[in-house]
mmCIF file of C-alpha atoms in Angstrom:
data_model
loop_
_atom_site.group_PDB
_atom_site.id
_atom_site.type_symbol
_atom_site.label_atom_id
_atom_site.label_comp_id
_atom_site.label_asym_id
_atom_site.label_seq_id
_atom_site.Cartn_x
_atom_site.Cartn_y
_atom_site.Cartn_z
ATOM 1 C CA MET G 17 -6.937 0.314 -15.551
ATOM 2 C CA SER G 18 -8.525 1.586 -12.094
ATOM 3 C CA HIS G 19 -9.737 4.722 -12.687
ATOM 4 C CA SER G 20 -8.439 5.299 -9.279
ATOM 5 C CA ARG G 21 -4.859 5.950 -10.290
ATOM 6 C CA ASP G 22 -5.867 8.548 -12.896
ATOM 7 C CA ARG G 23 -6.727 10.470 -9.540
ATOM 8 C CA TYR G 24 -2.787 10.873 -8.830
ATOM 9 C CA ALA G 25 -0.136 12.081 -11.122
ATOM 10 C CA CYS G 26 3.754 12.771 -10.462
ATOM 11 C CA GLN G 27 5.815 15.688 -12.037
ATOM 12 C CA ILE G 28 9.864 14.400 -12.980
ATOM 13 C CA ASN G 29 11.971 16.708 -10.795
ATOM 14 C CA ASP G 30 15.353 18.232 -11.340
ATOM 15 C CA GLU G 31 16.742 15.111 -10.597
ATOM 16 C CA GLY G 32 14.896 13.141 -12.278
ATOM 17 C CA TYR G 33 12.302 11.809 -9.487
ATOM 18 C CA CYS G 34 8.457 11.563 -10.254
ATOM 19 C CA ILE G 35 7.314 13.228 -7.528
ATOM 20 C CA PHE G 36 3.734 13.159 -6.818
ATOM 21 C CA THR G 37 1.293 15.410 -6.049
ATOM 22 C CA GLY G 38 -0.772 15.686 -3.175
ATOM 23 C CA SER G 39 0.858 15.148 0.283
ATOM 24 C CA PRO G 40 2.833 12.128 2.200
ATOM 25 C CA HIS G 41 1.140 10.801 5.279
ATOM 26 C CA GLN G 42 2.133 11.858 8.620
ATOM 27 C CA THR G 43 1.494 9.010 10.112
ATOM 28 C CA GLY G 44 2.151 4.870 9.869
ATOM 29 C CA LEU G 45 3.144 1.871 11.896
ATOM 30 C CA LYS G 46 7.269 1.833 12.257
ATOM 31 C CA PRO G 47 8.474 -1.367 10.254
ATOM 32 C CA GLY G 48 9.115 -4.148 12.688
ATOM 33 C CA THR G 49 7.077 -2.677 15.724
ATOM 34 C CA GLU G 50 3.346 -2.082 17.285
ATOM 35 C CA GLN G 51 4.408 1.956 17.290
ATOM 36 C CA ILE G 52 2.656 3.913 15.378
ATOM 37 C CA ILE G 53 5.139 7.297 14.063
ATOM 38 C CA ASN G 54 4.576 10.334 12.842
ATOM 39 C CA ALA G 55 6.501 11.725 9.457
ATOM 40 C CA ASN G 56 9.930 12.414 12.051
ATOM 41 C CA GLY G 57 9.838 8.490 13.651
ATOM 42 C CA GLU G 58 8.879 10.416 16.698
ATOM 43 C CA PHE G 59 5.583 7.341 18.726
ATOM 44 C CA LEU G 60 2.452 8.832 18.802
ATOM 45 C CA PHE G 61 0.540 5.265 19.870
ATOM 46 C CA TRP G 62 0.244 1.426 19.472
ATOM 47 C CA SER G 63 -0.833 0.010 16.758
ATOM 48 C CA HIS G 64 -3.715 -1.445 18.953
ATOM 49 C CA GLU G 65 -5.261 1.506 18.822
ATOM 50 C CA ALA G 66 -5.133 3.254 15.869
ATOM 51 C CA LEU G 67 -8.181 3.204 13.001
ATOM 52 C CA ALA G 68 -7.251 4.799 9.354
ATOM 53 C CA SER G 69 -9.518 8.334 8.856
ATOM 54 C CA ASP G 70 -9.841 10.033 6.037
ATOM 55 C CA ALA G 71 -9.397 13.465 5.303
ATOM 56 C CA SER G 72 -11.915 14.651 7.052
ATOM 57 C CA GLY G 73 -11.235 12.303 10.474
ATOM 58 C CA ASN G 74 -14.121 9.604 9.643
ATOM 59 C CA VAL G 75 -12.915 6.275 10.275
ATOM 60 C CA LEU G 76 -12.117 4.393 7.226
ATOM 61 C CA GLU G 77 -14.539 1.580 6.278
ATOM 62 C CA ALA G 78 -12.616 -1.630 5.582
ATOM 63 C CA ARG G 79 -13.077 -1.938 2.314
ATOM 64 C CA GLY G 80 -10.616 -3.247 -1.011
ATOM 65 C CA LYS G 81 -10.814 0.683 -1.501
ATOM 66 C CA PRO G 82 -7.047 1.531 -2.262
ATOM 67 C CA THR G 83 -5.504 4.349 0.401
ATOM 68 C CA SER G 84 -6.621 8.059 -0.911
ATOM 69 C CA ASP G 85 -4.231 11.372 -0.078
ATOM 70 C CA GLY G 86 -5.302 12.642 3.437
ATOM 71 C CA ASP G 87 -5.629 9.311 4.971
ATOM 72 C CA GLU G 88 -3.852 8.416 8.416
ATOM 73 C CA LEU G 89 -3.687 7.404 11.483
ATOM 74 C CA MET G 90 -5.713 8.162 14.722
ATOM 75 C CA LYS G 91 -6.020 7.337 18.069
ATOM 76 C CA SER G 92 -8.963 5.294 19.287
ATOM 77 C CA SER G 93 -10.486 2.504 20.584
ATOM 78 C CA GLN G 94 -10.304 -0.703 18.262
ATOM 79 C CA GLU G 95 -12.603 -2.575 21.491
ATOM 80 C CA ASN G 96 -16.013 -2.914 18.569
ATOM 81 C CA LEU G 97 -14.031 -3.800 15.644
ATOM 82 C CA THR G 98 -14.493 -6.888 14.353
ATOM 83 C CA ASP G 99 -10.749 -9.307 13.498
ATOM 84 C CA ASP G 100 -11.247 -8.710 10.304
ATOM 85 C CA GLU G 101 -11.438 -4.938 10.572
ATOM 86 C CA LYS G 102 -8.760 -5.082 13.247
ATOM 87 C CA VAL G 103 -6.473 -6.436 10.113
ATOM 88 C CA PHE G 104 -7.950 -3.680 7.730
ATOM 89 C CA HIS G 105 -6.655 -0.946 9.600
ATOM 90 C CA ARG G 106 -3.005 -2.939 10.729
ATOM 91 C CA VAL G 107 -3.023 -2.850 6.918
ATOM 92 C CA MET G 108 -3.440 0.750 5.975
ATOM 93 C CA ALA G 109 -1.592 1.959 8.577
ATOM 94 C CA ILE G 110 1.887 -0.747 6.943
ATOM 95 C CA MET G 111 1.022 0.251 3.700
ATOM 96 C CA TYR G 112 1.311 4.929 4.491
ATOM 97 C CA PRO G 113 4.787 4.129 4.857
ATOM 98 C CA ILE G 114 5.002 2.326 1.853
ATOM 99 C CA ARG G 115 2.828 4.984 -0.569
ATOM 100 C CA ASN G 116 4.927 8.020 1.451
ATOM 101 C CA ALA G 117 8.488 6.091 0.154
ATOM 102 C CA LEU G 118 7.391 5.218 -3.665
ATOM 103 C CA MET G 119 5.618 8.703 -4.246
ATOM 104 C CA TYR G 120 7.491 11.385 -2.433
ATOM 105 C CA ASP G 121 10.536 10.091 -1.115
ATOM 106 C CA ILE G 122 12.254 7.870 -3.322
ATOM 107 C CA ALA G 123 14.953 10.822 -4.026
ATOM 108 C CA GLU G 124 16.178 9.950 -0.159
ATOM 109 C CA LEU G 125 15.025 6.037 -0.165
ATOM 110 C CA THR G 126 17.744 3.373 0.237
ATOM 111 C CA GLN G 127 17.744 -0.452 -0.852
ATOM 112 C CA ILE G 128 17.680 -1.534 2.713
ATOM 113 C CA GLN G 129 14.821 1.178 4.090
ATOM 114 C CA TRP G 130 13.197 -0.363 1.157
ATOM 115 C CA ASP G 131 13.541 -3.576 1.601
ATOM 116 C CA THR G 132 12.147 -2.687 5.780
ATOM 117 C CA LEU G 133 9.454 -1.164 4.820
ATOM 118 C CA LEU G 134 8.208 -4.155 2.483
ATOM 119 C CA GLU G 135 8.948 -7.329 5.053
ATOM 120 C CA GLU G 136 5.267 -7.760 5.633
ATOM 121 C CA LEU G 137 5.402 -8.312 1.572
ATOM 122 C CA THR G 138 8.321 -10.330 1.659
ATOM 123 C CA LYS G 139 7.039 -12.686 3.993
ATOM 124 C CA ARG G 140 4.011 -13.380 2.101
ATOM 125 C CA LYS G 141 5.695 -13.132 -1.380
ATOM 126 C CA ILE G 142 3.905 -10.674 -2.348
ATOM 127 C CA LYS G 143 4.877 -9.224 -5.698
ATOM 128 C CA GLU G 144 6.969 -11.295 -6.380
ATOM 129 C CA THR G 145 7.655 -10.444 -10.314
ATOM 130 C CA THR G 146 8.351 -7.705 -12.537
ATOM 131 C CA PHE G 147 6.669 -8.132 -16.226
ATOM 132 C CA THR G 148 6.971 -6.185 -18.932
ATOM 133 C CA GLU G 149 6.769 -6.938 -22.353
ATOM 134 C CA GLY G 150 2.827 -7.130 -22.715
ATOM 135 C CA ASP G 151 1.265 -5.962 -25.820
ATOM 136 C CA THR G 152 -0.127 -2.879 -24.189
ATOM 137 C CA PRO G 153 1.168 -1.082 -20.536
ATOM 138 C CA ARG G 154 -2.411 -2.465 -19.204
ATOM 139 C CA ASP G 155 -0.046 -6.013 -19.394
ATOM 140 C CA ASN G 156 2.881 -4.836 -17.756
ATOM 141 C CA TYR G 157 3.422 -5.207 -13.429
ATOM 142 C CA TYR G 158 6.336 -4.236 -11.455
ATOM 143 C CA GLY G 159 7.301 -6.871 -8.490
ATOM 144 C CA ARG G 160 8.966 -5.223 -5.811
ATOM 145 C CA GLN G 161 12.670 -4.302 -6.413
ATOM 146 C CA GLY G 162 11.543 -3.654 -10.427
ATOM 147 C CA ILE G 163 8.865 -0.014 -8.863
ATOM 148 C CA PHE G 164 11.509 0.632 -6.966
ATOM 149 C CA GLU G 165 14.106 0.370 -9.413
ATOM 150 C CA LEU G 166 12.111 2.008 -11.971
ATOM 151 C CA ALA G 167 10.939 4.764 -9.421
ATOM 152 C CA LYS G 168 14.439 5.213 -8.635
ATOM 153 C CA ASP G 169 15.082 5.620 -12.083
ATOM 154 C CA PRO G 170 11.938 6.789 -14.405
ATOM 155 C CA ASP G 171 13.331 7.949 -16.930
ATOM 156 C CA GLY G 172 11.958 11.340 -17.474
ATOM 157 C CA GLN G 173 8.470 8.689 -17.944
ATOM 158 C CA ASP G 174 4.996 9.818 -15.696
ATOM 159 C CA ILE G 175 5.069 6.506 -13.779
ATOM 160 C CA HIS G 176 1.971 7.149 -11.800
ATOM 161 C CA HIS G 177 -0.556 4.187 -13.111
ATOM 162 C CA GLU G 178 2.541 1.676 -12.423
ATOM 163 C CA VAL G 179 2.904 2.741 -8.862
ATOM 164 C CA MET G 180 -0.201 2.887 -8.081
ATOM 165 C CA ARG G 181 -0.645 0.245 -9.380
ATOM 166 C CA PHE G 182 1.584 -1.743 -7.332
ATOM 167 C CA LEU G 183 0.230 0.246 -4.120
ATOM 168 C CA GLU G 184 -3.438 -1.182 -4.977
ATOM 169 C CA GLU G 185 -2.465 -4.461 -5.337
ATOM 170 C CA SER G 186 0.047 -4.514 -2.740
ATOM 171 C CA SER G 187 -2.484 -3.386 -0.117
ATOM 172 C CA LEU G 188 -5.572 -5.577 -1.503
ATOM 173 C CA TYR G 189 -3.305 -8.833 -1.403
ATOM 174 C CA LEU G 190 -1.933 -8.347 2.381
ATOM 175 C CA LEU G 191 -6.019 -8.272 2.647
ATOM 176 C CA CYS G 192 -6.370 -11.012 1.239
ATOM 177 C CA HIS G 193 -3.511 -12.384 3.021
ATOM 178 C CA THR G 194 -4.352 -11.735 6.569
ATOM 179 C CA THR G 195 -8.762 -11.523 6.135
ATOM 180 C CA SER G 196 -10.788 -14.370 6.176
ATOM 181 C CA GLU G 197 -12.207 -16.093 3.376
ATOM 182 C CA ASP G 198 -15.775 -13.644 4.074
ATOM 183 C CA PHE G 199 -13.926 -10.713 3.905
ATOM 184 C CA ASN G 200 -11.835 -11.560 0.301
ATOM 185 C CA GLU G 201 -15.025 -12.639 -0.675
ATOM 186 C CA MET G 202 -16.001 -9.268 -0.267
ATOM 187 C CA LEU G 203 -13.239 -7.993 -1.566
ATOM 188 C CA LYS G 204 -14.685 -9.803 -4.981
ATOM 189 C CA GLU G 205 -17.782 -7.964 -5.071
ATOM 190 C CA THR G 206 -17.396 -5.178 -4.580
ATOM 191 C CA HIS G 207 -14.817 -4.481 -6.853
ATOM 192 C CA PRO G 208 -14.817 -2.171 -8.479
ATOM 193 C CA GLU G 209 -14.106 -3.492 -12.178
ATOM 194 C CA GLY G 210 -15.391 -6.780 -11.221
ATOM 195 C CA HIS G 211 -11.761 -8.602 -10.454
ATOM 196 C CA ASP G 212 -11.176 -11.507 -7.965
ATOM 197 C CA PRO G 213 -8.264 -9.713 -6.094
ATOM 198 C CA CYS G 214 -7.573 -12.802 -3.968
ATOM 199 C CA CYS G 215 -7.164 -14.797 -6.860
ATOM 200 C CA GLY G 216 -5.023 -12.802 -8.546
ATOM 201 C CA ALA G 217 -2.768 -12.973 -5.424
ATOM 202 C CA GLY G 218 -1.703 -16.665 -5.502
ATOM 203 C CA ILE G 219 -2.175 -17.896 -2.159
ATOM 204 C CA GLU G 220 -0.850 -21.150 -1.675
ATOM 205 C CA GLU G 221 -1.087 -20.577 2.366
ATOM 206 C CA LYS G 222 -2.541 -17.450 4.174
ATOM 207 C CA ILE G 223 0.102 -16.035 6.306
ATOM 208 C CA GLY G 224 -1.774 -13.892 8.691
ATOM 209 C CA PHE G 225 -0.490 -11.248 11.293
#
């Protein structure tokens, strides 16, 4: 189990949803567009001038490290970035709203909204299936629909491990699809548990942006 998931917890609120500690991202890519928007849906800047940064405002290094609390998109030139670095920042922009939806906005989230957020995952068949019959919780995993249904009805359980695993693997698999073989190899070499995430992604044919 990834140690990064242990930094998070969610608490069952009065409505029965498991709402995470921390704060939602205030920026993200509006699905189906090139617009970076704020939490109110207002246009901020274009995706080709967006860089992901940490809570201190430092530009994130293009790696497989999971998204963290406080990460945001800032307006800056991508002129000196490699193609893989540009893709990395786009993946972060896509994942921030998905992360918000599962961790903070699940009460209001509709099936249509969820499907719209996941368009880039769906077209690449990322996280297609759910499996919950493993010998241990570590052996279980949730697909796009399975994690939505779990988050909508957690049955009083702390589901932070399941949600964080979905988010981490979705982000990695999207990177695997959209970056070069060299970047894929770097993801393998730097994985904290020594895994090859791009092998786990089960990619038959890469689909870039």
